[in-house]
Amino acid sequence: MPNDTNIRAFIADWFARFDRLDPIEAFLPDLHPDVERNMPDLDTDLTGHDRVRLCYAGVLETLRKPTEHHVSEADVTPGTTSFEVLFRAKTKTGNRDEAPVSVDWQFAIRSDGRPPKAAY
């Protein structure tokens, strides 16, 4: 079972992938197939990985590499973690975006001991 350090390392790796704007295939194996994520501007008929794919396609169309995600105040408990993320990015049109975001994740421990599969 992953400990607090493993979960924090997973979170750091996850956001490092976002900072590089890795392809969607770098994320899907770590997401539950029925992942629920608050993406109000997207097609509500889509669910799980399909909805995440659509959201991330918009990210890739909008943002320049690299982006920045600064994680702080992580609180890890069995099956959940909450943390703050300061997001910074530059859009392809030259605008700068910055947003503080509060994140709550639910996760299940994988049977092989690898980092959790997030269900947020």
mmCIF file of C-alpha atoms in Angstrom:
data_model
loop_
_atom_site.group_PDB
_atom_site.id
_atom_site.type_symbol
_atom_site.label_atom_id
_atom_site.label_comp_id
_atom_site.label_asym_id
_atom_site.label_seq_id
_atom_site.Cartn_x
_atom_site.Cartn_y
_atom_site.Cartn_z
ATOM 1 C CA MET A 1 0.000 0.000 0.000
ATOM 2 C CA PRO A 2 1.450 3.404 -0.962
ATOM 3 C CA ASN A 3 2.309 5.681 1.902
ATOM 4 C CA ASP A 4 2.018 9.444 2.163
ATOM 5 C CA THR A 5 5.374 9.902 0.379
ATOM 6 C CA ASN A 6 4.271 7.709 -2.547
ATOM 7 C CA ILE A 7 1.052 9.677 -2.959
ATOM 8 C CA ARG A 8 2.898 13.004 -2.891
ATOM 9 C CA ALA A 9 5.380 11.679 -5.468
ATOM 10 C CA PHE A 10 2.470 10.563 -7.654
ATOM 11 C CA ILE A 11 0.917 14.046 -7.445
ATOM 12 C CA ALA A 12 4.246 15.689 -8.333
ATOM 13 C CA ASP A 13 4.696 13.360 -11.320
ATOM 14 C CA TRP A 14 1.103 13.925 -12.461
ATOM 15 C CA PHE A 15 1.535 17.695 -12.577
ATOM 16 C CA ALA A 16 4.997 17.423 -14.155
ATOM 17 C CA ARG A 17 3.244 15.625 -17.034
ATOM 18 C CA PHE A 18 0.785 18.533 -17.263
ATOM 19 C CA ASP A 19 3.624 21.049 -17.188
ATOM 20 C CA ARG A 20 5.118 19.338 -20.254
ATOM 21 C CA LEU A 21 1.660 18.964 -21.830
ATOM 22 C CA ASP A 22 2.314 15.266 -22.358
ATOM 23 C CA PRO A 23 -0.135 13.432 -24.627
ATOM 24 C CA ILE A 24 -3.412 12.260 -23.117
ATOM 25 C CA GLU A 25 -2.125 8.672 -23.181
ATOM 26 C CA ALA A 26 0.270 9.654 -20.379
ATOM 27 C CA PHE A 27 -2.706 10.315 -18.079
ATOM 28 C CA LEU A 28 -5.462 7.833 -18.875
ATOM 29 C CA PRO A 29 -3.791 4.758 -17.294
ATOM 30 C CA ASP A 30 -3.851 6.634 -13.975
ATOM 31 C CA LEU A 31 -7.530 7.559 -14.195
ATOM 32 C CA HIS A 32 -10.433 5.320 -13.361
ATOM 33 C CA PRO A 33 -12.443 4.598 -16.561
ATOM 34 C CA ASP A 34 -15.484 6.256 -14.953
ATOM 35 C CA VAL A 35 -13.556 9.240 -13.619
ATOM 36 C CA GLU A 36 -15.760 12.159 -12.631
ATOM 37 C CA ARG A 37 -14.323 15.588 -13.090
ATOM 38 C CA ASN A 38 -15.993 18.969 -12.905
ATOM 39 C CA MET A 39 -15.762 20.270 -16.468
ATOM 40 C CA PRO A 40 -18.957 22.316 -16.836
ATOM 41 C CA ASP A 41 -18.248 23.684 -20.329
ATOM 42 C CA LEU A 42 -18.001 20.248 -21.950
ATOM 43 C CA ASP A 43 -20.530 17.933 -23.521
ATOM 44 C CA THR A 44 -22.402 16.423 -20.574
ATOM 45 C CA ASP A 45 -23.290 13.349 -22.641
ATOM 46 C CA LEU A 46 -19.628 12.309 -22.448
ATOM 47 C CA THR A 47 -18.337 10.569 -19.344
ATOM 48 C CA GLY A 48 -15.126 9.114 -17.972
ATOM 49 C CA HIS A 49 -12.106 8.962 -20.261
ATOM 50 C CA ASP A 50 -14.057 10.372 -23.235
ATOM 51 C CA ARG A 51 -14.857 13.539 -21.282
ATOM 52 C CA VAL A 52 -11.244 13.851 -20.091
ATOM 53 C CA ARG A 53 -9.985 13.430 -23.680
ATOM 54 C CA LEU A 54 -12.245 16.271 -24.847
ATOM 55 C CA CYS A 55 -11.145 18.535 -22.001
ATOM 56 C CA TYR A 56 -7.468 17.859 -22.595
ATOM 57 C CA ALA A 57 -7.801 18.428 -26.353
ATOM 58 C CA GLY A 58 -8.983 21.944 -25.469
ATOM 59 C CA VAL A 59 -5.986 22.411 -23.179
ATOM 60 C CA LEU A 60 -3.575 21.383 -25.938
ATOM 61 C CA GLU A 61 -5.302 23.728 -28.427
ATOM 62 C CA THR A 62 -5.145 26.666 -26.010
ATOM 63 C CA LEU A 63 -1.913 26.542 -23.987
ATOM 64 C CA ARG A 64 1.781 26.830 -24.840
ATOM 65 C CA LYS A 65 4.429 24.553 -23.366
ATOM 66 C CA PRO A 66 5.449 24.575 -20.624
ATOM 67 C CA THR A 67 2.747 25.269 -18.079
ATOM 68 C CA GLU A 68 3.373 25.531 -14.335
ATOM 69 C CA HIS A 69 1.587 23.745 -11.509
ATOM 70 C CA HIS A 70 2.809 24.486 -7.985
ATOM 71 C CA VAL A 71 1.325 22.041 -5.469
ATOM 72 C CA SER A 72 1.091 22.910 -1.776
ATOM 73 C CA GLU A 73 -0.782 22.024 1.397
ATOM 74 C CA ALA A 74 -1.305 18.374 0.485
ATOM 75 C CA ASP A 75 -3.337 16.436 3.037
ATOM 76 C CA VAL A 76 -3.289 12.693 2.378
ATOM 77 C CA THR A 77 -5.683 10.288 4.072
ATOM 78 C CA PRO A 78 -6.582 6.710 3.099
ATOM 79 C CA GLY A 79 -8.367 6.918 -0.250
ATOM 80 C CA THR A 80 -8.362 10.726 -0.540
ATOM 81 C CA THR A 81 -6.054 13.664 -0.854
ATOM 82 C CA SER A 82 -6.678 17.395 -0.873
ATOM 83 C CA PHE A 83 -4.203 20.023 -1.981
ATOM 84 C CA GLU A 84 -3.798 23.463 -3.481
ATOM 85 C CA VAL A 85 -2.409 24.101 -6.961
ATOM 86 C CA LEU A 86 -1.224 27.419 -8.331
ATOM 87 C CA PHE A 87 -1.584 27.126 -12.111
ATOM 88 C CA ARG A 88 0.295 29.414 -14.501
ATOM 89 C CA ALA A 89 0.371 29.250 -18.282
ATOM 90 C CA LYS A 90 0.684 31.264 -21.430
ATOM 91 C CA THR A 91 -1.934 30.833 -24.118
ATOM 92 C CA LYS A 92 -1.144 30.426 -27.786
ATOM 93 C CA THR A 93 -2.583 33.926 -28.292
ATOM 94 C CA GLY A 94 -0.015 35.352 -25.858
ATOM 95 C CA ASN A 95 -2.228 35.885 -22.800
ATOM 96 C CA ARG A 96 -1.046 34.790 -19.375
ATOM 97 C CA ASP A 97 -3.339 32.740 -17.161
ATOM 98 C CA GLU A 98 -2.915 32.208 -13.444
ATOM 99 C CA ALA A 99 -5.357 30.520 -11.108
ATOM 100 C CA PRO A 100 -5.273 29.063 -7.611
ATOM 101 C CA VAL A 101 -7.214 25.800 -7.523
ATOM 102 C CA SER A 102 -8.319 23.607 -4.625
ATOM 103 C CA VAL A 103 -8.170 19.923 -5.569
ATOM 104 C CA ASP A 104 -9.848 16.926 -3.933
ATOM 105 C CA TRP A 105 -8.967 13.487 -5.280
ATOM 106 C CA GLN A 106 -10.333 10.103 -4.430
ATOM 107 C CA PHE A 107 -8.190 7.138 -5.346
ATOM 108 C CA ALA A 108 -7.975 3.384 -5.123
ATOM 109 C CA ILE A 109 -4.740 1.590 -4.332
ATOM 110 C CA ARG A 110 -3.626 -0.698 -7.160
ATOM 111 C CA SER A 111 -3.146 -4.357 -6.320
ATOM 112 C CA ASP A 112 0.426 -4.344 -7.658
ATOM 113 C CA GLY A 113 1.496 -1.527 -5.325
ATOM 114 C CA ARG A 114 1.875 1.119 -8.032
ATOM 115 C CA PRO A 115 0.609 4.621 -7.323
ATOM 116 C CA PRO A 116 -3.147 5.068 -6.958
ATOM 117 C CA LYS A 117 -5.665 5.216 -9.751
ATOM 118 C CA ALA A 118 -7.447 8.534 -9.338
ATOM 119 C CA ALA A 119 -11.202 8.765 -9.516
ATOM 120 C CA TYR A 120 -11.536 12.353 -8.486
#
